[in-house]
C-alpha cells in the first residue's frame, strides 16, 4: 500500500481548521483500496509545538459504542443472548423506578437508542457528586429521572444505553468488558494501540497528542484546559476507549466489510432509523451511523467527542474507502460551529 501526502483540497481544510477554526492540531488518514495518504496541520502539544503523527493515540469518545455493539452482536451470533432479550433478563432490577422498566426494554433498543432512558451525562450536578463513577452509579443517575419518551416510540441519543450494554456483556459472559473487547476485536484484528482504560486510570499510554478543552464554552477567547490525563470512568462503555488512525481503519474496514459479524447480525447492525436532535443528515443502526452528503453519497461509521478530542470515521459500505480524522480539541470557530463542521467538509472533499 502506497502512502502519500494529503490532496490539496483536504490539506486546505486541515490548514483552515487551525488558522481559522483555532484547533491546536488535526490529523487525517484515508485508505481507498491500495491508495493511502496522511495529512496533518497544527501541533500535538502547544507548549513543545510537536507535530501530530500517524501513530499518535487519542480518546475516541462515542466511537467506543461501535466496538461495544459489535461485541454484543457477536455474542448474539454465538447464541449466548438475543437482541430481543430484555434488560431485566440479564440485569434484574437494575433499571426500575420513576417510570423506567428494564423488563420492557430490549437489547436492540439499547443499541439503537430507542429505549427512552434519560442520558445520564445531561445531569452534571449528579455526576459532580462523585470523584469516580462505576457503571451502576451512572445507571442510578439516569433512572433517577423519568424516561424521555415511551420505550420504542421515538429516538434519542443516550449514553445510558451503552453503559447498560457494557454491563450486559459482563453479565452474559462472566468476563470483563475489557476481556471481551480483546477476545472479539482487539486481538483478532491486531489493534495494538486500542484499549479501554481500567476504572479511573487517567493515562494515555504510548505516543499521543495533548488533549485541549474549553469546557463547553463556545466563545473564541474561552480559557483552554489540558484534559490529556482524564478519569474516563464517567464514560466507560459509552465513550472511554483510546485508539489510533490505523487501528480505527482496521476495525471499520473489517466491520463494514463483513469480517466481524455473521450476515444476520450484520443486517441487524445496519438497519438504519432516522435520528432526532443529533447530527444532521444521519441515521443510526446498532452502534453505527450513516451520514448522507449533499451530493447524496451515503457513508457509514461513527463519530466520537470527549473533552479535548473529537474523532470521525466514515467510509463506503464495503469498507474499502475509509476516512479517519481527529482534532485534539473540542471546539472550532470561523466557518464552523464545532469540529463536526470541519469533519463534514473533509468528507465532502474526499467523497463528493
PDB file of C-alpha atoms in Angstrom, residues 92-261:
ATOM      1  CA  UNK A  92     -32.526  -7.857  37.126  1.00  0.00           C
ATOM      2  CA  UNK A  93     -33.888  -4.807  38.943  1.00  0.00           C
ATOM      3  CA  UNK A  94     -31.141  -2.507  37.642  1.00  0.00           C
ATOM      4  CA  UNK A  95     -33.473  -0.352  35.529  1.00  0.00           C
ATOM      5  CA  UNK A  96     -36.540   0.471  37.591  1.00  0.00           C
ATOM      6  CA  UNK A  97     -38.319   3.361  39.277  1.00  0.00           C
ATOM      7  CA  UNK A  98     -39.601   6.738  38.059  1.00  0.00           C
ATOM      8  CA  UNK A  99     -41.343   5.077  35.133  1.00  0.00           C
ATOM      9  CA  UNK A 100     -38.245   3.152  33.983  1.00  0.00           C
ATOM     10  CA  UNK A 101     -38.763  -0.567  33.354  1.00  0.00           C
ATOM     11  CA  UNK A 102     -35.920  -2.852  32.335  1.00  0.00           C
ATOM     12  CA  UNK A 103     -38.488  -5.559  31.626  1.00  0.00           C
ATOM     13  CA  UNK A 104     -39.838  -3.506  28.718  1.00  0.00           C
ATOM     14  CA  UNK A 105     -36.504  -2.539  27.132  1.00  0.00           C
ATOM     15  CA  UNK A 106     -34.680  -4.921  24.799  1.00  0.00           C
ATOM     16  CA  UNK A 107     -31.001  -5.241  23.956  1.00  0.00           C
ATOM     17  CA  UNK A 108     -31.808  -3.962  20.463  1.00  0.00           C
ATOM     18  CA  UNK A 109     -33.424  -0.833  21.915  1.00  0.00           C
ATOM     19  CA  UNK A 110     -30.323  -0.098  23.948  1.00  0.00           C
ATOM     20  CA  UNK A 111     -28.129  -0.375  20.869  1.00  0.00           C
ATOM     21  CA  UNK A 112     -30.301   1.757  18.568  1.00  0.00           C
ATOM     22  CA  UNK A 113     -31.204   4.421  21.162  1.00  0.00           C
ATOM     23  CA  UNK A 114     -34.933   3.782  21.216  1.00  0.00           C
ATOM     24  CA  UNK A 115     -35.080   2.827  24.925  1.00  0.00           C
ATOM     25  CA  UNK A 116     -36.165   6.280  26.091  1.00  0.00           C
ATOM     26  CA  UNK A 117     -33.729   6.155  29.014  1.00  0.00           C
ATOM     27  CA  UNK A 118     -32.520   9.518  30.298  1.00  0.00           C
ATOM     28  CA  UNK A 119     -28.969  10.400  29.220  1.00  0.00           C
ATOM     29  CA  UNK A 120     -27.017  10.447  32.491  1.00  0.00           C
ATOM     30  CA  UNK A 121     -24.407  12.881  31.104  1.00  0.00           C
ATOM     31  CA  UNK A 122     -27.139  15.530  30.999  1.00  0.00           C
ATOM     32  CA  UNK A 123     -27.232  15.569  34.810  1.00  0.00           C
ATOM     33  CA  UNK A 124     -23.894  17.242  35.535  1.00  0.00           C
ATOM     34  CA  UNK A 125     -24.894  18.146  39.063  1.00  0.00           C
ATOM     35  CA  UNK A 126     -25.363  14.478  39.967  1.00  0.00           C
ATOM     36  CA  UNK A 127     -22.155  13.462  38.184  1.00  0.00           C
ATOM     37  CA  UNK A 128     -20.183  16.054  40.127  1.00  0.00           C
ATOM     38  CA  UNK A 129     -21.154  14.411  43.421  1.00  0.00           C
ATOM     39  CA  UNK A 130     -18.749  11.549  42.716  1.00  0.00           C
ATOM     40  CA  UNK A 131     -14.963  11.528  42.338  1.00  0.00           C
ATOM     41  CA  UNK A 132     -15.139   8.419  40.166  1.00  0.00           C
ATOM     42  CA  UNK A 133     -18.060   6.653  38.525  1.00  0.00           C
ATOM     43  CA  UNK A 134     -18.966   2.969  38.396  1.00  0.00           C
ATOM     44  CA  UNK A 135     -21.442   1.806  35.726  1.00  0.00           C
ATOM     45  CA  UNK A 136     -24.006   1.158  38.466  1.00  0.00           C
ATOM     46  CA  UNK A 137     -23.714   4.744  39.700  1.00  0.00           C
ATOM     47  CA  UNK A 138     -24.195   6.084  36.175  1.00  0.00           C
ATOM     48  CA  UNK A 139     -27.337   3.995  35.679  1.00  0.00           C
ATOM     49  CA  UNK A 140     -28.664   5.129  39.058  1.00  0.00           C
ATOM     50  CA  UNK A 141     -28.206   8.755  37.961  1.00  0.00           C
ATOM     51  CA  UNK A 142     -30.166   8.006  34.789  1.00  0.00           C
ATOM     52  CA  UNK A 143     -33.093   6.181  36.408  1.00  0.00           C
ATOM     53  CA  UNK A 144     -33.486   8.927  38.980  1.00  0.00           C
ATOM     54  CA  UNK A 145     -35.144  10.680  36.014  1.00  0.00           C
ATOM     55  CA  UNK A 146     -38.261   9.547  34.179  1.00  0.00           C
ATOM     56  CA  UNK A 147     -37.840   8.277  30.604  1.00  0.00           C
ATOM     57  CA  UNK A 148     -37.590  10.939  27.917  1.00  0.00           C
ATOM     58  CA  UNK A 149     -40.144   9.016  25.818  1.00  0.00           C
ATOM     59  CA  UNK A 150     -42.037   5.712  25.896  1.00  0.00           C
ATOM     60  CA  UNK A 151     -39.955   2.650  25.026  1.00  0.00           C
ATOM     61  CA  UNK A 152     -39.674   2.174  21.268  1.00  0.00           C
ATOM     62  CA  UNK A 153     -41.768   5.235  20.421  1.00  0.00           C
ATOM     63  CA  UNK A 154     -39.011   7.682  19.447  1.00  0.00           C
ATOM     64  CA  UNK A 155     -35.253   8.047  19.012  1.00  0.00           C
ATOM     65  CA  UNK A 156     -32.969   9.800  21.498  1.00  0.00           C
ATOM     66  CA  UNK A 157     -29.209   9.537  21.884  1.00  0.00           C
ATOM     67  CA  UNK A 158     -28.427   8.365  25.415  1.00  0.00           C
ATOM     68  CA  UNK A 159     -25.079   7.284  26.816  1.00  0.00           C
ATOM     69  CA  UNK A 160     -27.028   5.339  29.442  1.00  0.00           C
ATOM     70  CA  UNK A 161     -27.896   2.754  26.784  1.00  0.00           C
ATOM     71  CA  UNK A 162     -24.271   1.801  26.272  1.00  0.00           C
ATOM     72  CA  UNK A 163     -23.312   1.807  29.930  1.00  0.00           C
ATOM     73  CA  UNK A 164     -26.027  -0.842  30.265  1.00  0.00           C
ATOM     74  CA  UNK A 165     -24.752  -2.621  27.146  1.00  0.00           C
ATOM     75  CA  UNK A 166     -21.326  -2.931  28.766  1.00  0.00           C
ATOM     76  CA  UNK A 167     -22.873  -4.243  31.977  1.00  0.00           C
ATOM     77  CA  UNK A 168     -24.949  -6.703  29.975  1.00  0.00           C
ATOM     78  CA  UNK A 169     -21.858  -8.080  28.200  1.00  0.00           C
ATOM     79  CA  UNK A 170     -20.267  -8.752  31.563  1.00  0.00           C
ATOM     80  CA  UNK A 171     -23.414 -10.361  32.962  1.00  0.00           C
ATOM     81  CA  UNK A 172     -23.871 -12.637  29.944  1.00  0.00           C
ATOM     82  CA  UNK A 173     -20.236 -13.759  29.652  1.00  0.00           C
ATOM     83  CA  UNK A 174     -18.989 -13.672  33.231  1.00  0.00           C
ATOM     84  CA  UNK A 175     -15.938 -11.834  31.879  1.00  0.00           C
ATOM     85  CA  UNK A 176     -14.962  -8.175  31.966  1.00  0.00           C
ATOM     86  CA  UNK A 177     -15.819  -5.832  29.117  1.00  0.00           C
ATOM     87  CA  UNK A 178     -12.065  -5.344  28.638  1.00  0.00           C
ATOM     88  CA  UNK A 179     -11.588  -9.093  28.134  1.00  0.00           C
ATOM     89  CA  UNK A 180     -14.498  -9.362  25.698  1.00  0.00           C
ATOM     90  CA  UNK A 181     -13.240  -6.408  23.641  1.00  0.00           C
ATOM     91  CA  UNK A 182      -9.854  -8.112  23.444  1.00  0.00           C
ATOM     92  CA  UNK A 183     -11.327 -11.538  22.607  1.00  0.00           C
ATOM     93  CA  UNK A 184     -13.687 -10.402  19.877  1.00  0.00           C
ATOM     94  CA  UNK A 185     -11.944  -7.399  18.293  1.00  0.00           C
ATOM     95  CA  UNK A 186      -8.607  -6.166  19.606  1.00  0.00           C
ATOM     96  CA  UNK A 187      -6.605  -9.396  19.445  1.00  0.00           C
ATOM     97  CA  UNK A 188      -8.105 -10.874  16.235  1.00  0.00           C
ATOM     98  CA  UNK A 189      -7.509  -7.625  14.340  1.00  0.00           C
ATOM     99  CA  UNK A 190      -4.138  -6.852  15.951  1.00  0.00           C
ATOM    100  CA  UNK A 191      -5.243  -3.471  17.288  1.00  0.00           C
ATOM    101  CA  UNK A 192      -2.101  -2.943  19.359  1.00  0.00           C
ATOM    102  CA  UNK A 193      -2.842   0.708  20.215  1.00  0.00           C
ATOM    103  CA  UNK A 194      -6.518   0.309  21.139  1.00  0.00           C
ATOM    104  CA  UNK A 195      -7.710  -0.042  24.724  1.00  0.00           C
ATOM    105  CA  UNK A 196     -10.410   0.736  27.250  1.00  0.00           C
ATOM    106  CA  UNK A 197      -8.801   2.230  30.378  1.00  0.00           C
ATOM    107  CA  UNK A 198      -9.443   0.336  33.597  1.00  0.00           C
ATOM    108  CA  UNK A 199     -11.531   2.160  36.173  1.00  0.00           C
ATOM    109  CA  UNK A 200     -10.378   5.705  36.739  1.00  0.00           C
ATOM    110  CA  UNK A 201      -6.930   5.284  35.112  1.00  0.00           C
ATOM    111  CA  UNK A 202      -6.328   8.744  33.585  1.00  0.00           C
ATOM    112  CA  UNK A 203      -3.326   7.940  31.385  1.00  0.00           C
ATOM    113  CA  UNK A 204      -2.934   7.527  27.636  1.00  0.00           C
ATOM    114  CA  UNK A 205      -0.111   5.011  27.269  1.00  0.00           C
ATOM    115  CA  UNK A 206       2.252   5.274  24.316  1.00  0.00           C
ATOM    116  CA  UNK A 207       2.784   8.200  21.922  1.00  0.00           C
ATOM    117  CA  UNK A 208      -0.082  10.680  21.961  1.00  0.00           C
ATOM    118  CA  UNK A 209      -1.001  14.308  21.499  1.00  0.00           C
ATOM    119  CA  UNK A 210      -2.171  16.574  24.286  1.00  0.00           C
ATOM    120  CA  UNK A 211      -5.960  16.956  24.504  1.00  0.00           C
ATOM    121  CA  UNK A 212      -7.326  20.505  24.922  1.00  0.00           C
ATOM    122  CA  UNK A 213     -10.789  21.536  26.093  1.00  0.00           C
ATOM    123  CA  UNK A 214     -12.755  24.751  26.569  1.00  0.00           C
ATOM    124  CA  UNK A 215     -15.250  23.019  28.895  1.00  0.00           C
ATOM    125  CA  UNK A 216     -18.313  23.731  26.752  1.00  0.00           C
ATOM    126  CA  UNK A 217     -17.544  27.477  26.451  1.00  0.00           C
ATOM    127  CA  UNK A 218     -18.014  28.311  22.765  1.00  0.00           C
ATOM    128  CA  UNK A 219     -16.510  31.800  22.844  1.00  0.00           C
ATOM    129  CA  UNK A 220     -13.247  32.228  20.885  1.00  0.00           C
ATOM    130  CA  UNK A 221     -11.390  33.648  23.906  1.00  0.00           C
ATOM    131  CA  UNK A 222     -12.519  30.949  26.378  1.00  0.00           C
ATOM    132  CA  UNK A 223      -9.864  29.505  28.688  1.00  0.00           C
ATOM    133  CA  UNK A 224      -8.208  26.380  27.313  1.00  0.00           C
ATOM    134  CA  UNK A 225      -7.517  23.480  29.680  1.00  0.00           C
ATOM    135  CA  UNK A 226      -5.314  20.416  29.199  1.00  0.00           C
ATOM    136  CA  UNK A 227      -7.525  17.311  29.536  1.00  0.00           C
ATOM    137  CA  UNK A 228      -4.974  14.718  28.434  1.00  0.00           C
ATOM    138  CA  UNK A 229      -4.974  12.968  31.801  1.00  0.00           C
ATOM    139  CA  UNK A 230      -8.667  12.253  32.322  1.00  0.00           C
ATOM    140  CA  UNK A 231     -10.682   9.900  34.500  1.00  0.00           C
ATOM    141  CA  UNK A 232     -12.953   8.316  31.883  1.00  0.00           C
ATOM    142  CA  UNK A 233     -14.906   6.166  34.335  1.00  0.00           C
ATOM    143  CA  UNK A 234     -17.736   8.628  33.663  1.00  0.00           C
ATOM    144  CA  UNK A 235     -17.894   7.357  30.070  1.00  0.00           C
ATOM    145  CA  UNK A 236     -16.786   3.698  30.108  1.00  0.00           C
ATOM    146  CA  UNK A 237     -18.638   1.574  27.553  1.00  0.00           C
ATOM    147  CA  UNK A 238     -20.320   4.704  26.174  1.00  0.00           C
ATOM    148  CA  UNK A 239     -17.137   6.565  25.269  1.00  0.00           C
ATOM    149  CA  UNK A 240     -13.973   5.672  27.170  1.00  0.00           C
ATOM    150  CA  UNK A 241     -11.746   3.950  24.596  1.00  0.00           C
ATOM    151  CA  UNK A 242      -8.380   5.039  23.145  1.00  0.00           C
ATOM    152  CA  UNK A 243      -7.163   4.248  19.624  1.00  0.00           C
ATOM    153  CA  UNK A 244      -5.225   5.494  16.579  1.00  0.00           C
ATOM    154  CA  UNK A 245      -5.917   6.290  12.939  1.00  0.00           C
ATOM    155  CA  UNK A 246      -4.518   2.945  11.812  1.00  0.00           C
ATOM    156  CA  UNK A 247      -6.423   0.849  14.354  1.00  0.00           C
ATOM    157  CA  UNK A 248      -9.706   2.601  13.566  1.00  0.00           C
ATOM    158  CA  UNK A 249      -9.125   1.963   9.870  1.00  0.00           C
ATOM    159  CA  UNK A 250      -8.510  -1.728  10.521  1.00  0.00           C
ATOM    160  CA  UNK A 251     -11.578  -2.079  12.735  1.00  0.00           C
ATOM    161  CA  UNK A 252     -14.051  -0.269  10.480  1.00  0.00           C
ATOM    162  CA  UNK A 253     -12.722  -1.925   7.311  1.00  0.00           C
ATOM    163  CA  UNK A 254     -13.288  -5.322   8.923  1.00  0.00           C
ATOM    164  CA  UNK A 255     -16.696  -4.352  10.296  1.00  0.00           C
ATOM    165  CA  UNK A 256     -18.050  -2.722   7.162  1.00  0.00           C
ATOM    166  CA  UNK A 257     -16.543  -5.476   5.048  1.00  0.00           C
ATOM    167  CA  UNK A 258     -18.447  -8.175   6.920  1.00  0.00           C
ATOM    168  CA  UNK A 259     -15.437  -9.838   8.545  1.00  0.00           C
ATOM    169  CA  UNK A 260     -16.562  -9.453  12.168  1.00  0.00           C
ATOM    170  CA  UNK A 261     -20.259 -10.330  12.104  1.00  0.00           C
TER     171      UNK A 261
END
